[in-house]
Coordinates of C-alpha atoms and ligand atoms in Angstrom, one line a residue:
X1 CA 25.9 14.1 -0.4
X2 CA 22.0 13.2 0.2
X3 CA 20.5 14.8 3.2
X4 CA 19.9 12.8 6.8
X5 CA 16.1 11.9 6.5
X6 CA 14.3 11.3 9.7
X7 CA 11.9 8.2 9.3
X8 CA 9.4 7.2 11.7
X9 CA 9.3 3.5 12.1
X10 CA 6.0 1.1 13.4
X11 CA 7.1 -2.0 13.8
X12 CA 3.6 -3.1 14.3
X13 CA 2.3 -6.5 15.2
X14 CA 2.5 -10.0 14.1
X15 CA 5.4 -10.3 11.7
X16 CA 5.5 -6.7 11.8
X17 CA 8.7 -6.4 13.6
X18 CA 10.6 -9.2 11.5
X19 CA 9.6 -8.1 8.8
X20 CA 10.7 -4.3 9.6
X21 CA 13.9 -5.0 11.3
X22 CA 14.7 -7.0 8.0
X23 CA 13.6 -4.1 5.7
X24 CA 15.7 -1.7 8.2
X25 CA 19.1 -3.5 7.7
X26 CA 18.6 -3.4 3.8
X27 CA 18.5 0.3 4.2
X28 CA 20.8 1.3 6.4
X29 CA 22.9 -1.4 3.9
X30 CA 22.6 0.1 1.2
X31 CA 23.7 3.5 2.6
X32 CA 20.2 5.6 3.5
X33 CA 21.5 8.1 5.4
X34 CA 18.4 8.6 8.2
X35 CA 17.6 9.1 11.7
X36 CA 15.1 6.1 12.3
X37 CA 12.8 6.9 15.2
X38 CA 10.4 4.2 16.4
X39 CA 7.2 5.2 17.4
X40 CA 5.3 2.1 19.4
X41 CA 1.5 1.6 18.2
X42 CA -0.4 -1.4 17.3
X43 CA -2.9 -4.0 19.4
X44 CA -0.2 -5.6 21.3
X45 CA 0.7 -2.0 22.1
X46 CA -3.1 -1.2 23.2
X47 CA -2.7 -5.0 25.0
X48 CA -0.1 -4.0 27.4
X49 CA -1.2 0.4 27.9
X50 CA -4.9 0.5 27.2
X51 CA -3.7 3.0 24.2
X52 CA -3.0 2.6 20.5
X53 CA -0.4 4.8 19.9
X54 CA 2.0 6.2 22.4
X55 CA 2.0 9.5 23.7
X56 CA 2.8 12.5 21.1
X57 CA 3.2 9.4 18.8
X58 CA 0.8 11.0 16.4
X59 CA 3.1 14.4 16.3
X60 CA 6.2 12.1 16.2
X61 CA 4.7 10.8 12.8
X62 CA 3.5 13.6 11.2
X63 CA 7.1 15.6 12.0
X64 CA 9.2 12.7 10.2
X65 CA 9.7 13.3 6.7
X66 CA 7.7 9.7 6.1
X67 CA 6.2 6.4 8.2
X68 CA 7.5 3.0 7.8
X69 CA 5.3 1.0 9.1
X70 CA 4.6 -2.9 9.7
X71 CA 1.1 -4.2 9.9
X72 CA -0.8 -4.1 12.7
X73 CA -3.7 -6.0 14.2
X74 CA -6.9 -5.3 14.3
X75 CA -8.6 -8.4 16.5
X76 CA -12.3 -9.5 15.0
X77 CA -13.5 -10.5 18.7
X78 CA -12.6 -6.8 20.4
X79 CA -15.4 -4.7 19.2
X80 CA -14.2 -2.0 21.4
X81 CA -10.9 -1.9 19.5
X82 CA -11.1 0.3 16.6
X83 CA -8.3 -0.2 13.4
X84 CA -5.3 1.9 14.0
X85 CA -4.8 1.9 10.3
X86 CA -8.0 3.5 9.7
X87 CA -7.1 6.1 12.8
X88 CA -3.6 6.8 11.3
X89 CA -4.2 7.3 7.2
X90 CA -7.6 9.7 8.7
X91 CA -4.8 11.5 11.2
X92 CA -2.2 12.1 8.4
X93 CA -4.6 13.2 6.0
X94 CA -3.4 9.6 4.0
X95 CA -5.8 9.7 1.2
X96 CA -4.4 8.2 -1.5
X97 CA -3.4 4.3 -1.0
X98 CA -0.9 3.2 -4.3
X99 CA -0.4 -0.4 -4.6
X100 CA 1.4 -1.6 -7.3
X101 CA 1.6 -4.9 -8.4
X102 CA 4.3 -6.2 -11.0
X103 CA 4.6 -10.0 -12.2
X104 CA 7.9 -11.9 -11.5
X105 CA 8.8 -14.6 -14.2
X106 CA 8.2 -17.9 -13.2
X107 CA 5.9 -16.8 -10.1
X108 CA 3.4 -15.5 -11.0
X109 CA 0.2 -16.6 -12.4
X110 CA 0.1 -14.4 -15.1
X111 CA 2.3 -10.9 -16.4
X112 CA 1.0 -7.9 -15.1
X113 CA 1.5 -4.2 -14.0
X114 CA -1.2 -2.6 -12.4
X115 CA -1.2 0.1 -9.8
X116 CA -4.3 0.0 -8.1
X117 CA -5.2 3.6 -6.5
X118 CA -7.6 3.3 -3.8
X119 CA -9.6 6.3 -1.8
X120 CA -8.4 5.6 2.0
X121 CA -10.6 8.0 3.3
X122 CA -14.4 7.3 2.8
X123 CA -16.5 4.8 2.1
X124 CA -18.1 1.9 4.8
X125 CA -15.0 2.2 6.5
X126 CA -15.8 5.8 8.1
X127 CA -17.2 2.9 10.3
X128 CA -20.9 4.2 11.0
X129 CA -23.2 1.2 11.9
X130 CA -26.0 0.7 13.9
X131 CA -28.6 -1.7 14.5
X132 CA -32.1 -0.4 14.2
X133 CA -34.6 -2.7 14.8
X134 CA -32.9 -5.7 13.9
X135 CA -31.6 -4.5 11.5
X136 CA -28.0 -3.8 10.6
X137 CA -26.7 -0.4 8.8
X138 CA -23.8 0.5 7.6
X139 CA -23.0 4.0 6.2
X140 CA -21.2 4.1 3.0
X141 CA -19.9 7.8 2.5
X142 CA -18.5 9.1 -0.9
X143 CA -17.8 12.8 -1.0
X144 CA -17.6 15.1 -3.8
X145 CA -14.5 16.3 -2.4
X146 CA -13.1 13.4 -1.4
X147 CA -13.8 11.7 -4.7
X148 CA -12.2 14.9 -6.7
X149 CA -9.2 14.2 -4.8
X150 CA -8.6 10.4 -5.3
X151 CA -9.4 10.6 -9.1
X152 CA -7.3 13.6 -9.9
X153 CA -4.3 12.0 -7.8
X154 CA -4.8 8.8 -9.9
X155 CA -5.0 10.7 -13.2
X156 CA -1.6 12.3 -12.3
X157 CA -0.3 9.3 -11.0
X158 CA -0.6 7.9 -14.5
X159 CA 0.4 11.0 -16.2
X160 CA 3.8 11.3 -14.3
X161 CA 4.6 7.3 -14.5
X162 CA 4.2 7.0 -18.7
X163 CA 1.0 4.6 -18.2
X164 CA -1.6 4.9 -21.2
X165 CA -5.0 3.7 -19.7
X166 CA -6.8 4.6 -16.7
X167 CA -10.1 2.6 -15.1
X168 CA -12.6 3.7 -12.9
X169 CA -13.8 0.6 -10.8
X170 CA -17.4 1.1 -9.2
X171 CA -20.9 -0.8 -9.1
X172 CA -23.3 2.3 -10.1
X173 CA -25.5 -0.1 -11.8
X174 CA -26.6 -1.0 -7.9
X175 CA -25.5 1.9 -6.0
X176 CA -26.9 4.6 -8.2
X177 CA -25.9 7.4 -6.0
X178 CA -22.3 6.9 -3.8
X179 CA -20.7 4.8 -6.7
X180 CA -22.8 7.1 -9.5
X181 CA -21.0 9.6 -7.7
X182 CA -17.8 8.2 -8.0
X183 CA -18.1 7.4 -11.5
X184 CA -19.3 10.7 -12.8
X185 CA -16.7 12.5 -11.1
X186 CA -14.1 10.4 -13.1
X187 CA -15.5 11.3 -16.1
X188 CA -15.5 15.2 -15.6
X189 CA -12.0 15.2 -14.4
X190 CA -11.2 13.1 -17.3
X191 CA -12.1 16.0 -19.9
X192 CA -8.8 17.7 -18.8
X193 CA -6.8 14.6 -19.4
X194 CA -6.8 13.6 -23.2
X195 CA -3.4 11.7 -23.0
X196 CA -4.8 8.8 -21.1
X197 CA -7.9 6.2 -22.2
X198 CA -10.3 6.6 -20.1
X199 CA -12.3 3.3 -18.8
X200 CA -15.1 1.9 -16.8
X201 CA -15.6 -1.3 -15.3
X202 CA -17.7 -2.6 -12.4
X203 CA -16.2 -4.1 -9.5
X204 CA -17.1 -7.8 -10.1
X205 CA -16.3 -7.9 -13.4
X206 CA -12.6 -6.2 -12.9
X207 CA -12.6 -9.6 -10.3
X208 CA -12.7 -11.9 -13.5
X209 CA -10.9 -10.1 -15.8
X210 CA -8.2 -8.7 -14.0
X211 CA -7.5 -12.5 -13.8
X212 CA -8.3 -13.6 -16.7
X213 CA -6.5 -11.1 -18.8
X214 CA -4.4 -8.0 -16.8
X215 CA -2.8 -7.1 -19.2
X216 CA -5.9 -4.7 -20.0
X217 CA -5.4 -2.5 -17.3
X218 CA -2.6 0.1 -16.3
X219 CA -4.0 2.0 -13.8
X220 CA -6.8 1.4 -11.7
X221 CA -8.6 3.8 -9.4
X222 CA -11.5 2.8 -6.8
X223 CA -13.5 3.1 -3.7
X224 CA -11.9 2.0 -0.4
X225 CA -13.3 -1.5 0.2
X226 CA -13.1 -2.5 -3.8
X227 CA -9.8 -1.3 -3.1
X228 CA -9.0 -3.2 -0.2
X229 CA -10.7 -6.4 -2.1
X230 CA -9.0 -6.0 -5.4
X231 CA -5.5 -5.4 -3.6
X232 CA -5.4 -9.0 -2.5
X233 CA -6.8 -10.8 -5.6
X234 CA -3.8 -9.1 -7.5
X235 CA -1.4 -9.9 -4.8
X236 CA -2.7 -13.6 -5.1
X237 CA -1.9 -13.4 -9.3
X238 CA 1.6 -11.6 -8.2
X239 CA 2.0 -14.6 -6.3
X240 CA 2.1 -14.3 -2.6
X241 CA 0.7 -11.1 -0.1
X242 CA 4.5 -11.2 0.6
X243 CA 5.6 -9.3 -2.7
X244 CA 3.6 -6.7 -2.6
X245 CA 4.0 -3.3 -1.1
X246 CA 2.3 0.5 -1.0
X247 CA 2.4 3.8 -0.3
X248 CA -0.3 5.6 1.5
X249 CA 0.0 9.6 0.8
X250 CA -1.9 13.1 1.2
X251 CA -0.9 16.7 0.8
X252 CA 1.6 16.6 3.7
X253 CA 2.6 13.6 5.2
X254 CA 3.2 9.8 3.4
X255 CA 3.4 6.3 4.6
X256 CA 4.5 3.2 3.2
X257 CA 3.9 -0.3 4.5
X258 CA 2.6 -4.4 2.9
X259 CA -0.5 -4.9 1.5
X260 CA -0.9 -7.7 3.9
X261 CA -2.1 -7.9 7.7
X262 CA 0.3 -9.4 10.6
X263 CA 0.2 -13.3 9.4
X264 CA -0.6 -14.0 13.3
X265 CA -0.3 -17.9 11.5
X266 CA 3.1 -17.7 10.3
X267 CA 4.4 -14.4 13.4
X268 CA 7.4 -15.4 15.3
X269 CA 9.1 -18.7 13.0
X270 CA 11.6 -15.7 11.0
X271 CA 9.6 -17.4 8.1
X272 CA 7.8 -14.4 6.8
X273 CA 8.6 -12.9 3.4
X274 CA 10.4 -9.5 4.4
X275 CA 10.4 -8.7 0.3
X276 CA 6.4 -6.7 1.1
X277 CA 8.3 -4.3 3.2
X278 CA 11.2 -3.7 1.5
X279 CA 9.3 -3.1 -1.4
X280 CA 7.5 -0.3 0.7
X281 CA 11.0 1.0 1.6
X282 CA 11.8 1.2 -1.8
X283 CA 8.4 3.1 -2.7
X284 CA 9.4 5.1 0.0
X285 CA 13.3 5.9 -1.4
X286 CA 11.2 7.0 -4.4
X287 CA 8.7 9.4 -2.8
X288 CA 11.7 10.6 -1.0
X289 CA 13.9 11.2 -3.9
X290 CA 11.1 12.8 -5.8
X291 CA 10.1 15.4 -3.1
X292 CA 13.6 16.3 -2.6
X293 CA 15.5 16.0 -6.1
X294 CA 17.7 13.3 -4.4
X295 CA 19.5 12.0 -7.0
X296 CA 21.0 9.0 -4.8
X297 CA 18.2 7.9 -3.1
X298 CA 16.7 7.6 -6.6
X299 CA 19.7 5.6 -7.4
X300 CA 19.3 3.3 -4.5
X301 CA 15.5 2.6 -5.1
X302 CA 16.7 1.6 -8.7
X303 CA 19.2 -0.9 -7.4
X304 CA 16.7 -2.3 -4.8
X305 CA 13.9 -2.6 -7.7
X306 CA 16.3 -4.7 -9.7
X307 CA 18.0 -6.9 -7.0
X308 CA 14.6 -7.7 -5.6
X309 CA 13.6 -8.5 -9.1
X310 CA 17.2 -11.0 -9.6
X311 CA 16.3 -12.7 -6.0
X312 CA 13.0 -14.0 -6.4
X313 CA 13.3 -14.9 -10.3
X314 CA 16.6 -16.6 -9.2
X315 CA 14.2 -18.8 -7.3
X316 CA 17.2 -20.0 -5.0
X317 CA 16.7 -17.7 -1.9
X318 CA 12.9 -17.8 -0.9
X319 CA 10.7 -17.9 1.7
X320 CA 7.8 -20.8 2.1
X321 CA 5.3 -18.6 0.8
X322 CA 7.2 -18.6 -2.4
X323 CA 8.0 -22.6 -2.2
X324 CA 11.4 -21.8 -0.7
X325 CA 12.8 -22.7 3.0
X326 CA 14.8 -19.8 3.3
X327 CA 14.8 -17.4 6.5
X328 CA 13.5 -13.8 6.7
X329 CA 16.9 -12.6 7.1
X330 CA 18.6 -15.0 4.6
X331 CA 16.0 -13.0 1.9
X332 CA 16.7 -10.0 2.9
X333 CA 20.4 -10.6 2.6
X334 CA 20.4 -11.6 -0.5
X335 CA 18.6 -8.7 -1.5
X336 CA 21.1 -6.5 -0.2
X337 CA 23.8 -8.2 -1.5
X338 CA 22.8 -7.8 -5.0
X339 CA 21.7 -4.4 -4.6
X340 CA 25.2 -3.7 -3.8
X341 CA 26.8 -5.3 -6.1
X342 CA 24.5 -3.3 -8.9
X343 CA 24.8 0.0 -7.5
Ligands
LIG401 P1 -2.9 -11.4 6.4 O1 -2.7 -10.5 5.2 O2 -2.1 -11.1 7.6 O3 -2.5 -12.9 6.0 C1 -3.1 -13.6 4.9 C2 -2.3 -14.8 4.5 O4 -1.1 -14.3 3.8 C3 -1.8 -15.6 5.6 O5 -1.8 -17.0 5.3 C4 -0.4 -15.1 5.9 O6 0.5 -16.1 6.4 C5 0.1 -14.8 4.5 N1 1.1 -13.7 4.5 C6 0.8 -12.4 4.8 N2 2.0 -11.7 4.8 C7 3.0 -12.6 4.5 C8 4.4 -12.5 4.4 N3 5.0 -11.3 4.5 N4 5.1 -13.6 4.1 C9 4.5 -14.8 3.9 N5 3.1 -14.9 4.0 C10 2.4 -13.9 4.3 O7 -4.4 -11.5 6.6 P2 -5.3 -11.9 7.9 O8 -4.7 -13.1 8.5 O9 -6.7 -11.9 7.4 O10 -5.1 -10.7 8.9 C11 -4.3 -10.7 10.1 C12 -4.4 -9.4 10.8 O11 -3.9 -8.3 10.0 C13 -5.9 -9.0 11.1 O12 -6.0 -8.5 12.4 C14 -6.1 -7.8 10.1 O13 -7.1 -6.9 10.6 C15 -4.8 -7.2 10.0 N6 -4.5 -6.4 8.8 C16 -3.7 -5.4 8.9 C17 -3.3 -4.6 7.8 C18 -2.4 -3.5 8.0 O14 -1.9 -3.3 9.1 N7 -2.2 -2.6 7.0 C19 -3.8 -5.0 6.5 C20 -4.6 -6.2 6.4 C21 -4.9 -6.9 7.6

């Protein structure tokens, strides 16, 4: 019998909470045995309270055994409003930020499996600016430390998941020293790792050719904003921001939520595609079944990766992002269905 796991759940903004409550009935479908406990955070949150998070929210969080989480807002015309997301992967000590990204036949632009590992910690967005004259600054920040970290992590990553290549992704040809950094670092820790090929490539050219060709890449790793960046060009060759999901993790605490932001255009119409966040579940029922030698969460993360797979190459039941005119709920139905009948 698997243990009760206690999940902390942000439903978030935008099509946060659709898209959550959806992923939630898959799992408690398929048989997860937890205790979800909701923890309220996010701009419509800070809207109605004046706060981001709710009291002892943080502590909440960090005593679950991992965070759910829907997107949240972060508004461009409240420069007094600082990104939660930011706030909460700094809090949890959330350094690493997986995002893989796997073709579906007859969706996606081209076949591909890439993970993309991005540092979540540093870079422009410790969010130091200033204006000076007239002039705008921005302090980009790469550590030693932090990029240690981030590049070992990745190098495991690929190790433990049977990928062959690894690529650093940086623009030291301009930024000589924070991106020199980053690179050199990749290279040292690399001398411990001869299983793996090691590569280079700078950030605009990983643009092109990660579209051009992805098959030449397993495993990326990379700096938080080429992260960020990258993370949406391959969710636009996966097909839609709606397929793809991630897993944000440090030393102690992990949480797994959609590449995407709250679709404020799309929020409210039970149109969103709730497939992002149930693929974060399922990266979560992995995480989970790893750190605890759970043998049936394991099996239900398998059954999920392959019904998921069955429902959007079965191109019946989709959402508009997809082509489709199928509900939120009607998707994540179907996905449970299958996953049922498979396991
Ligand atoms: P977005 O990622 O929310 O949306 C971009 C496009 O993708 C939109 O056309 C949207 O409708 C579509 N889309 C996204 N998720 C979808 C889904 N599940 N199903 C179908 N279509 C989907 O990017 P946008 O509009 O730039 O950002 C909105 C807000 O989200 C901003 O305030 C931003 O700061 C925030 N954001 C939050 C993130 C997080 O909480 N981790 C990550 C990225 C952005």
């Amino acid at each position: 019998m698997s243990r009760k796991y206690r999940i902390a759940v942000i439903k978030g903004d935008g099509v946060g909470p659709e898209i959550v409550e959806a992923a939630l009935n898959v799992l408690s479908g398929l048989g997860f045995n937890a205790e979800f406990v909701e923890v309220n955070a996010g701009y419509e949150f800070f809207k109605r309270t004046g706060k981001p998070i709710e009291e002892d929210g943080l502590n909440v969080l960090k005593s679950c055994d991992a965070v759910l989480k829907g997107p949240i807002t972060t508004p461009l015309d409240r420069p007094d409003f600082k990104s939660i997301n930011v706030m909460l992967r700094r809090e949890l000590g959330l350094y690493a930020n997986v995002r893989p990204f796997k073709s579906f036949k007859g969706i996606s632009l081209r076949d591909l499996n890439v993970v993309l590992i991005r540092e979540n910690t540093e870079d422009l967005y410790v969010g130091i600016e200033g204006i000076h004259l007239g002039t705008a600054i921005a302090l980009k920040v790469i550590s030693k430390e932090a990029t240690e970290k981030i590049v070992r992590f990745a190098f495991n990553y690929a190790i433990k998941h049977g990928f062959k290549r690894i690529t650093v992704v940086h623009k030291s040809n301009i930024l000589r020293m924070t991106d020199g950094l980053f690179r050199d670092i990749f290279f040292t820790v690399a001398r411990n790792y001869n299983d793996l090929e090691c590569n280079e490539i700078l950030v605009d050219s990983a643009a092109y050719q990660l579209i051009r060709n992805p098959k030449a890449f397993d495993v990326l790793v990379t700096e938080n904003l080429y992260g960020d960046i990258l993370a949406d060009l391959l969710a636009g060759i996966v097909g839609s921001l709606g397929l793809c999901g991630s897993m944000e993790v440090g030393d102690t605490h992990a949480l797994f939520e959609p590449v995407h932001g709250s679709a404020p255009d799309i929020a409210g119409r039970g149109i969103a595609n709730p497939i992002s966040q149930v693929i974060s579940s399922k990266l979560m029922l992995e995480y989970l079944s790893t750190k605890y030698d759970d043998q049936w969460l394991a099996k239900l993360a398998k059954a999920l990766d392959s019904s998921i797979s069955t429902v959007i190459e079965e191109r019946r039941i989709l959402t508009p992002d997809l082509g489709g005119n199928a509900s939120t709920k009607e998707v994540a139905d179907a996905i449970l269905i299958e996953a049922l009948r498979v396991l």
